[in-house]
Amino acid sequence: MAVSAMLINHIGILFEWGQGTQMLPFFAISEFVGRFTFPIMAYLLVEGCHYSKNLKKYVLRLTTFWIISIYPFYLLHNQDYSFSITDVPNNIFFTLLMGLLMMIYYGKTKNSVLHFFIVILFAAFSILSDWNVVGVLLIWALYKFHNDKGIKITMLVYFVLFEVLSIIGLLYSTNTLAYIVELISPFGFLAVGYILLHYNGKRGYSPNWVKWGFYAFYPVHIIVLEVIRYLIL
């Protein structure tokens, strides 16, 4: 579900569905389902941190695919300017990596002051990445409050936060229709909260090819979309 939502969202970004009135319904769908992607990934990251037999290998996998995905992600989002050092920590794998490291170090101490600084530190590291600070804070919330009540409160908080940001964007944007659509997208947090609440905690069918395919899908689908854009636009 996470990869399908991500694909739909990235198609909307790539083909700029938010820039024309004819494509606004598709833009609304892509933004709504796009809100599913990171919360699901964050939840699974927390589950992985709890149950992984080898966290060092987990860190290495995220690091490897972060590096592989740097330039494809840059092409998807920032092709109007030259690649720079600020684009290095740009993609979702970097955010997930910072979240995983945050949880690892968080779990090594019971000191509440150190807990605070660990969360702030890794959130700050992710400030230039996809989902940036709010992504790491979402991971922390799902880690710290890993129960039904925690999921409900976390998704509600993110719904309110993104609604407020959408309203602010609407007030200052010249693309009014796109931001009206953006007011719909935060409802995706409520929908994905419902999905997470009905997760049974059991690992599904996951041989190695599925696990590695999930990681590889991110850079591969971006490259494929870029090739399609180059050929038809």
PDB file of C-alpha atoms in Angstrom:
ATOM      1  CA  MET A   1       0.000   0.000   0.000  1.00  0.00           C
ATOM      2  CA  ALA A   2       2.813   2.419   0.884  1.00  0.00           C
ATOM      3  CA  VAL A   3       4.602   1.965  -2.449  1.00  0.00           C
ATOM      4  CA  SER A   4       1.348   2.267  -4.433  1.00  0.00           C
ATOM      5  CA  ALA A   5       0.482   5.510  -2.642  1.00  0.00           C
ATOM      6  CA  MET A   6       4.000   6.816  -3.216  1.00  0.00           C
ATOM      7  CA  LEU A   7       3.853   5.985  -6.925  1.00  0.00           C
ATOM      8  CA  ILE A   8       0.531   7.807  -7.373  1.00  0.00           C
ATOM      9  CA  ASN A   9       1.832  10.819  -5.461  1.00  0.00           C
ATOM     10  CA  HIS A  10       5.062  11.005  -7.452  1.00  0.00           C
ATOM     11  CA  ILE A  11       3.177  10.755 -10.762  1.00  0.00           C
ATOM     12  CA  GLY A  12       1.158  13.787  -9.656  1.00  0.00           C
ATOM     13  CA  ILE A  13       4.342  15.684  -8.797  1.00  0.00           C
ATOM     14  CA  LEU A  14       6.178  14.682 -11.956  1.00  0.00           C
ATOM     15  CA  PHE A  15       3.375  15.671 -14.326  1.00  0.00           C
ATOM     16  CA  GLU A  16       2.387  18.745 -12.278  1.00  0.00           C
ATOM     17  CA  TRP A  17      -1.254  17.808 -11.807  1.00  0.00           C
ATOM     18  CA  GLY A  18      -1.649  20.741  -9.437  1.00  0.00           C
ATOM     19  CA  GLN A  19      -0.890  23.307 -12.140  1.00  0.00           C
ATOM     20  CA  GLY A  20      -4.022  22.915 -14.272  1.00  0.00           C
ATOM     21  CA  THR A  21      -7.730  22.845 -13.463  1.00  0.00           C
ATOM     22  CA  GLN A  22      -8.417  19.778 -15.625  1.00  0.00           C
ATOM     23  CA  MET A  23      -6.085  17.607 -13.560  1.00  0.00           C
ATOM     24  CA  LEU A  24      -7.100  18.898 -10.120  1.00  0.00           C
ATOM     25  CA  PRO A  25      -9.265  15.842  -9.276  1.00  0.00           C
ATOM     26  CA  PHE A  26      -6.271  13.599  -9.976  1.00  0.00           C
ATOM     27  CA  PHE A  27      -4.056  15.969  -7.975  1.00  0.00           C
ATOM     28  CA  ALA A  28      -6.460  15.709  -5.047  1.00  0.00           C
ATOM     29  CA  ILE A  29      -6.299  11.907  -5.147  1.00  0.00           C
ATOM     30  CA  SER A  30      -2.507  11.860  -5.470  1.00  0.00           C
ATOM     31  CA  GLU A  31      -2.052  14.210  -2.513  1.00  0.00           C
ATOM     32  CA  PHE A  32      -4.591  12.356  -0.360  1.00  0.00           C
ATOM     33  CA  VAL A  33      -3.054   8.914  -0.872  1.00  0.00           C
ATOM     34  CA  GLY A  34       0.409  10.456  -0.691  1.00  0.00           C
ATOM     35  CA  ARG A  35      -0.246  11.059   3.018  1.00  0.00           C
ATOM     36  CA  PHE A  36      -0.409   7.277   3.490  1.00  0.00           C
ATOM     37  CA  THR A  37       3.178   6.631   2.481  1.00  0.00           C
ATOM     38  CA  PHE A  38       5.386   8.013   5.212  1.00  0.00           C
ATOM     39  CA  PRO A  39       3.217   7.089   8.228  1.00  0.00           C
ATOM     40  CA  ILE A  40       3.128   3.466   7.007  1.00  0.00           C
ATOM     41  CA  MET A  41       6.896   3.497   6.433  1.00  0.00           C
ATOM     42  CA  ALA A  42       7.458   5.100   9.842  1.00  0.00           C
ATOM     43  CA  TYR A  43       5.267   2.506  11.559  1.00  0.00           C
ATOM     44  CA  LEU A  44       7.066  -0.364   9.831  1.00  0.00           C
ATOM     45  CA  LEU A  45      10.417   1.211  10.731  1.00  0.00           C
ATOM     46  CA  VAL A  46       9.396   1.211  14.393  1.00  0.00           C
ATOM     47  CA  GLU A  47       8.296  -2.421  14.087  1.00  0.00           C
ATOM     48  CA  GLY A  48      11.604  -3.246  12.412  1.00  0.00           C
ATOM     49  CA  CYS A  49      13.568  -1.533  15.169  1.00  0.00           C
ATOM     50  CA  HIS A  50      11.716  -3.578  17.776  1.00  0.00           C
ATOM     51  CA  TYR A  51      12.033  -6.936  16.046  1.00  0.00           C
ATOM     52  CA  SER A  52      15.145  -6.753  13.830  1.00  0.00           C
ATOM     53  CA  LYS A  53      17.782  -9.348  14.699  1.00  0.00           C
ATOM     54  CA  ASN A  54      20.563  -7.180  13.314  1.00  0.00           C
ATOM     55  CA  LEU A  55      20.121  -3.396  13.583  1.00  0.00           C
ATOM     56  CA  LYS A  56      23.552  -2.771  12.040  1.00  0.00           C
ATOM     57  CA  LYS A  57      22.419  -4.445   8.819  1.00  0.00           C
ATOM     58  CA  TYR A  58      19.181  -2.440   8.975  1.00  0.00           C
ATOM     59  CA  VAL A  59      21.187   0.784   9.232  1.00  0.00           C
ATOM     60  CA  LEU A  60      23.421  -0.342   6.357  1.00  0.00           C
ATOM     61  CA  ARG A  61      20.428  -1.088   4.092  1.00  0.00           C
ATOM     62  CA  LEU A  62      18.893   2.325   4.707  1.00  0.00           C
ATOM     63  CA  THR A  63      22.263   4.025   4.175  1.00  0.00           C
ATOM     64  CA  THR A  64      22.847   2.166   0.903  1.00  0.00           C
ATOM     65  CA  PHE A  65      19.477   3.061  -0.584  1.00  0.00           C
ATOM     66  CA  TRP A  66      19.686   6.636   0.688  1.00  0.00           C
ATOM     67  CA  ILE A  67      22.910   7.052  -1.321  1.00  0.00           C
ATOM     68  CA  ILE A  68      21.487   5.287  -4.386  1.00  0.00           C
ATOM     69  CA  SER A  69      18.356   7.496  -4.287  1.00  0.00           C
ATOM     70  CA  ILE A  70      20.045  10.895  -3.913  1.00  0.00           C
ATOM     71  CA  TYR A  71      20.311  11.839  -7.579  1.00  0.00           C
ATOM     72  CA  PRO A  72      16.997  10.296  -8.768  1.00  0.00           C
ATOM     73  CA  PHE A  73      15.163  12.215  -6.034  1.00  0.00           C
ATOM     74  CA  TYR A  74      16.945  15.411  -7.045  1.00  0.00           C
ATOM     75  CA  LEU A  75      15.820  14.943 -10.656  1.00  0.00           C
ATOM     76  CA  LEU A  76      12.219  14.388  -9.575  1.00  0.00           C
ATOM     77  CA  HIS A  77      11.906  17.482  -7.410  1.00  0.00           C
ATOM     78  CA  ASN A  78      14.674  19.967  -8.141  1.00  0.00           C
ATOM     79  CA  GLN A  79      15.682  19.787 -11.776  1.00  0.00           C
ATOM     80  CA  ASP A  80      15.412  23.583 -12.162  1.00  0.00           C
ATOM     81  CA  TYR A  81      18.690  24.205 -10.358  1.00  0.00           C
ATOM     82  CA  SER A  82      22.127  22.582 -10.189  1.00  0.00           C
ATOM     83  CA  PHE A  83      22.771  19.709  -7.819  1.00  0.00           C
ATOM     84  CA  SER A  84      24.469  20.867  -4.628  1.00  0.00           C
ATOM     85  CA  ILE A  85      25.651  19.532  -1.281  1.00  0.00           C
ATOM     86  CA  THR A  86      22.268  20.379   0.252  1.00  0.00           C
ATOM     87  CA  ASP A  87      20.694  17.739  -2.008  1.00  0.00           C
ATOM     88  CA  VAL A  88      22.703  14.916  -0.416  1.00  0.00           C
ATOM     89  CA  PRO A  89      20.323  14.290   2.526  1.00  0.00           C
ATOM     90  CA  ASN A  90      17.271  14.773   0.310  1.00  0.00           C
ATOM     91  CA  ASN A  91      15.267  11.561   0.141  1.00  0.00           C
ATOM     92  CA  ILE A  92      12.997   9.430   2.302  1.00  0.00           C
ATOM     93  CA  PHE A  93      15.680   6.879   3.133  1.00  0.00           C
ATOM     94  CA  PHE A  94      17.764   9.543   4.860  1.00  0.00           C
ATOM     95  CA  THR A  95      14.771  10.508   7.002  1.00  0.00           C
ATOM     96  CA  LEU A  96      14.135   6.850   7.850  1.00  0.00           C
ATOM     97  CA  LEU A  97      17.831   6.383   8.624  1.00  0.00           C
ATOM     98  CA  MET A  98      17.801   9.336  11.022  1.00  0.00           C
ATOM     99  CA  GLY A  99      14.650   7.937  12.615  1.00  0.00           C
ATOM    100  CA  LEU A 100      16.213   4.506  13.072  1.00  0.00           C
ATOM    101  CA  LEU A 101      19.409   5.942  14.582  1.00  0.00           C
ATOM    102  CA  MET A 102      17.291   8.123  16.842  1.00  0.00           C
ATOM    103  CA  MET A 103      15.420   5.072  18.150  1.00  0.00           C
ATOM    104  CA  ILE A 104      18.630   3.081  18.646  1.00  0.00           C
ATOM    105  CA  TYR A 105      20.295   5.794  20.732  1.00  0.00           C
ATOM    106  CA  TYR A 106      17.034   6.668  22.477  1.00  0.00           C
ATOM    107  CA  GLY A 107      16.759   3.082  23.665  1.00  0.00           C
ATOM    108  CA  LYS A 108      20.289   3.078  25.097  1.00  0.00           C
ATOM    109  CA  THR A 109      19.446   5.507  27.919  1.00  0.00           C
ATOM    110  CA  LYS A 110      16.628   6.147  30.371  1.00  0.00           C
ATOM    111  CA  ASN A 111      17.677   9.761  30.945  1.00  0.00           C
ATOM    112  CA  SER A 112      14.777  12.009  29.881  1.00  0.00           C
ATOM    113  CA  VAL A 113      17.083  14.969  29.194  1.00  0.00           C
ATOM    114  CA  LEU A 114      19.222  12.862  26.869  1.00  0.00           C
ATOM    115  CA  HIS A 115      16.040  11.550  25.258  1.00  0.00           C
ATOM    116  CA  PHE A 116      15.007  15.114  24.444  1.00  0.00           C
ATOM    117  CA  PHE A 117      18.365  16.036  22.910  1.00  0.00           C
ATOM    118  CA  ILE A 118      18.588  12.787  20.926  1.00  0.00           C
ATOM    119  CA  VAL A 119      15.201  13.467  19.293  1.00  0.00           C
ATOM    120  CA  ILE A 120      16.072  17.117  18.593  1.00  0.00           C
ATOM    121  CA  LEU A 121      19.493  16.198  17.207  1.00  0.00           C
ATOM    122  CA  PHE A 122      18.270  13.619  14.702  1.00  0.00           C
ATOM    123  CA  ALA A 123      15.292  15.775  13.758  1.00  0.00           C
ATOM    124  CA  ALA A 124      17.726  18.629  13.033  1.00  0.00           C
ATOM    125  CA  PHE A 125      19.909  16.318  10.914  1.00  0.00           C
ATOM    126  CA  SER A 126      16.883  15.610   8.720  1.00  0.00           C
ATOM    127  CA  ILE A 127      15.891  19.235   8.131  1.00  0.00           C
ATOM    128  CA  LEU A 128      16.864  19.097   4.436  1.00  0.00           C
ATOM    129  CA  SER A 129      15.403  15.653   3.729  1.00  0.00           C
ATOM    130  CA  ASP A 130      12.027  14.495   2.476  1.00  0.00           C
ATOM    131  CA  TRP A 131       9.515  14.841   5.351  1.00  0.00           C
ATOM    132  CA  ASN A 132      12.381  16.491   7.263  1.00  0.00           C
ATOM    133  CA  VAL A 133      11.833  17.353  10.948  1.00  0.00           C
ATOM    134  CA  VAL A 134       8.171  16.312  11.029  1.00  0.00           C
ATOM    135  CA  GLY A 135       9.162  12.912   9.650  1.00  0.00           C
ATOM    136  CA  VAL A 136      11.584  12.113  12.471  1.00  0.00           C
ATOM    137  CA  LEU A 137       9.126  13.454  15.033  1.00  0.00           C
ATOM    138  CA  LEU A 138       6.441  11.173  13.579  1.00  0.00           C
ATOM    139  CA  ILE A 139       8.787   8.199  13.918  1.00  0.00           C
ATOM    140  CA  TRP A 140       9.508   9.192  17.522  1.00  0.00           C
ATOM    141  CA  ALA A 141       5.792   9.501  18.336  1.00  0.00           C
ATOM    142  CA  LEU A 142       5.008   6.059  16.909  1.00  0.00           C
ATOM    143  CA  TYR A 143       8.011   4.633  18.772  1.00  0.00           C
ATOM    144  CA  LYS A 144       7.273   6.289  22.095  1.00  0.00           C
ATOM    145  CA  PHE A 145       3.506   5.744  22.013  1.00  0.00           C
ATOM    146  CA  HIS A 146       3.349   2.421  20.195  1.00  0.00           C
ATOM    147  CA  ASN A 147      -0.276   1.571  20.903  1.00  0.00           C
ATOM    148  CA  ASP A 148      -3.749   2.301  19.538  1.00  0.00           C
ATOM    149  CA  LYS A 149      -4.146   5.491  21.562  1.00  0.00           C
ATOM    150  CA  GLY A 150      -0.733   6.722  20.444  1.00  0.00           C
ATOM    151  CA  ILE A 151      -1.590   6.115  16.780  1.00  0.00           C
ATOM    152  CA  LYS A 152      -4.914   7.950  17.099  1.00  0.00           C
ATOM    153  CA  ILE A 153      -3.366  11.001  18.800  1.00  0.00           C
ATOM    154  CA  THR A 154      -0.353  11.113  16.477  1.00  0.00           C
ATOM    155  CA  MET A 155      -2.412  10.970  13.299  1.00  0.00           C
ATOM    156  CA  LEU A 156      -4.828  13.563  14.656  1.00  0.00           C
ATOM    157  CA  VAL A 157      -1.953  15.912  15.517  1.00  0.00           C
ATOM    158  CA  TYR A 158      -0.490  15.531  12.029  1.00  0.00           C
ATOM    159  CA  PHE A 159      -3.894  16.064  10.456  1.00  0.00           C
ATOM    160  CA  VAL A 160      -4.274  19.366  12.334  1.00  0.00           C
ATOM    161  CA  LEU A 161      -0.670  20.418  11.616  1.00  0.00           C
ATOM    162  CA  PHE A 162      -0.952  19.864   7.870  1.00  0.00           C
ATOM    163  CA  GLU A 163      -4.387  21.484   7.733  1.00  0.00           C
ATOM    164  CA  VAL A 164      -2.936  24.602   9.365  1.00  0.00           C
ATOM    165  CA  LEU A 165       0.000  24.600   6.939  1.00  0.00           C
ATOM    166  CA  SER A 166      -2.408  24.206   4.007  1.00  0.00           C
ATOM    167  CA  ILE A 167      -4.513  27.144   5.223  1.00  0.00           C
ATOM    168  CA  ILE A 168      -1.397  29.301   5.540  1.00  0.00           C
ATOM    169  CA  GLY A 169      -0.338  28.258   2.045  1.00  0.00           C
ATOM    170  CA  LEU A 170      -3.791  29.101   0.706  1.00  0.00           C
ATOM    171  CA  LEU A 171      -3.566  32.610   2.169  1.00  0.00           C
ATOM    172  CA  TYR A 172      -0.247  33.368   0.503  1.00  0.00           C
ATOM    173  CA  SER A 173      -0.365  31.319  -2.709  1.00  0.00           C
ATOM    174  CA  THR A 174      -1.280  32.519  -6.187  1.00  0.00           C
ATOM    175  CA  ASN A 175      -2.357  28.953  -7.085  1.00  0.00           C
ATOM    176  CA  THR A 176      -5.544  29.054  -5.019  1.00  0.00           C
ATOM    177  CA  LEU A 177      -7.200  25.965  -6.492  1.00  0.00           C
ATOM    178  CA  ALA A 178      -4.164  23.758  -5.776  1.00  0.00           C
ATOM    179  CA  TYR A 179      -4.111  24.833  -2.156  1.00  0.00           C
ATOM    180  CA  ILE A 180      -7.831  24.264  -1.795  1.00  0.00           C
ATOM    181  CA  VAL A 181      -7.089  20.700  -2.891  1.00  0.00           C
ATOM    182  CA  GLU A 182      -4.266  20.620  -0.323  1.00  0.00           C
ATOM    183  CA  LEU A 183      -6.893  21.176   2.366  1.00  0.00           C
ATOM    184  CA  ILE A 184      -8.231  17.730   1.473  1.00  0.00           C
ATOM    185  CA  SER A 185      -4.922  15.865   1.589  1.00  0.00           C
ATOM    186  CA  PRO A 186      -4.416  15.907   5.409  1.00  0.00           C
ATOM    187  CA  PHE A 187      -7.498  13.701   5.728  1.00  0.00           C
ATOM    188  CA  GLY A 188      -5.124  11.024   4.460  1.00  0.00           C
ATOM    189  CA  PHE A 189      -3.548  11.002   7.928  1.00  0.00           C
ATOM    190  CA  LEU A 190      -6.892  10.059   9.460  1.00  0.00           C
ATOM    191  CA  ALA A 191      -7.387   7.345   6.843  1.00  0.00           C
ATOM    192  CA  VAL A 192      -3.935   5.854   7.352  1.00  0.00           C
ATOM    193  CA  GLY A 193      -4.469   5.993  11.103  1.00  0.00           C
ATOM    194  CA  TYR A 194      -7.510   3.769  10.626  1.00  0.00           C
ATOM    195  CA  ILE A 195      -5.412   1.378   8.531  1.00  0.00           C
ATOM    196  CA  LEU A 196      -2.632   1.199  11.140  1.00  0.00           C
ATOM    197  CA  LEU A 197      -5.139   0.568  13.909  1.00  0.00           C
ATOM    198  CA  HIS A 198      -6.308  -2.530  12.049  1.00  0.00           C
ATOM    199  CA  TYR A 199      -2.799  -3.897  11.496  1.00  0.00           C
ATOM    200  CA  ASN A 200      -2.688  -7.327  13.171  1.00  0.00           C
ATOM    201  CA  GLY A 201       1.003  -7.161  14.035  1.00  0.00           C
ATOM    202  CA  LYS A 202       1.825 -10.199  11.907  1.00  0.00           C
ATOM    203  CA  ARG A 203       4.484 -10.132   9.246  1.00  0.00           C
ATOM    204  CA  GLY A 204       3.105 -10.869   5.808  1.00  0.00           C
ATOM    205  CA  TYR A 205       4.695 -12.749   2.922  1.00  0.00           C
ATOM    206  CA  SER A 206       8.225 -11.377   2.868  1.00  0.00           C
ATOM    207  CA  PRO A 207      10.942 -13.438   1.170  1.00  0.00           C
ATOM    208  CA  ASN A 208      14.213 -11.676   0.355  1.00  0.00           C
ATOM    209  CA  TRP A 209      13.104 -10.642  -3.134  1.00  0.00           C
ATOM    210  CA  VAL A 210      10.078  -8.834  -1.675  1.00  0.00           C
ATOM    211  CA  LYS A 211      12.172  -7.116   1.021  1.00  0.00           C
ATOM    212  CA  TRP A 212      14.854  -5.949  -1.396  1.00  0.00           C
ATOM    213  CA  GLY A 213      12.241  -5.130  -4.012  1.00  0.00           C
ATOM    214  CA  PHE A 214      10.584  -2.757  -1.556  1.00  0.00           C
ATOM    215  CA  TYR A 215      13.867  -0.903  -1.067  1.00  0.00           C
ATOM    216  CA  ALA A 216      14.743  -0.904  -4.769  1.00  0.00           C
ATOM    217  CA  PHE A 217      11.302   0.284  -5.840  1.00  0.00           C
ATOM    218  CA  TYR A 218      11.982   3.798  -4.544  1.00  0.00           C
ATOM    219  CA  PRO A 219      14.943   4.768  -6.773  1.00  0.00           C
ATOM    220  CA  VAL A 220      13.814   2.564  -9.675  1.00  0.00           C
ATOM    221  CA  HIS A 221      10.316   4.011  -9.973  1.00  0.00           C
ATOM    222  CA  ILE A 222      11.693   7.560  -9.845  1.00  0.00           C
ATOM    223  CA  ILE A 223      14.154   6.782 -12.636  1.00  0.00           C
ATOM    224  CA  VAL A 224      11.390   5.196 -14.738  1.00  0.00           C
ATOM    225  CA  LEU A 225       9.144   8.236 -14.232  1.00  0.00           C
ATOM    226  CA  GLU A 226      11.995  10.547 -15.200  1.00  0.00           C
ATOM    227  CA  VAL A 227      12.580   8.582 -18.396  1.00  0.00           C
ATOM    228  CA  ILE A 228       8.869   8.793 -19.221  1.00  0.00           C
ATOM    229  CA  ARG A 229       8.870  12.549 -18.600  1.00  0.00           C
ATOM    230  CA  TYR A 230      11.926  12.961 -20.832  1.00  0.00           C
ATOM    231  CA  LEU A 231      10.293  10.996 -23.653  1.00  0.00           C
ATOM    232  CA  ILE A 232       6.855  12.627 -23.672  1.00  0.00           C
ATOM    233  CA  LEU A 233       7.382  16.173 -22.392  1.00  0.00           C
TER     234      LEU A 233
END
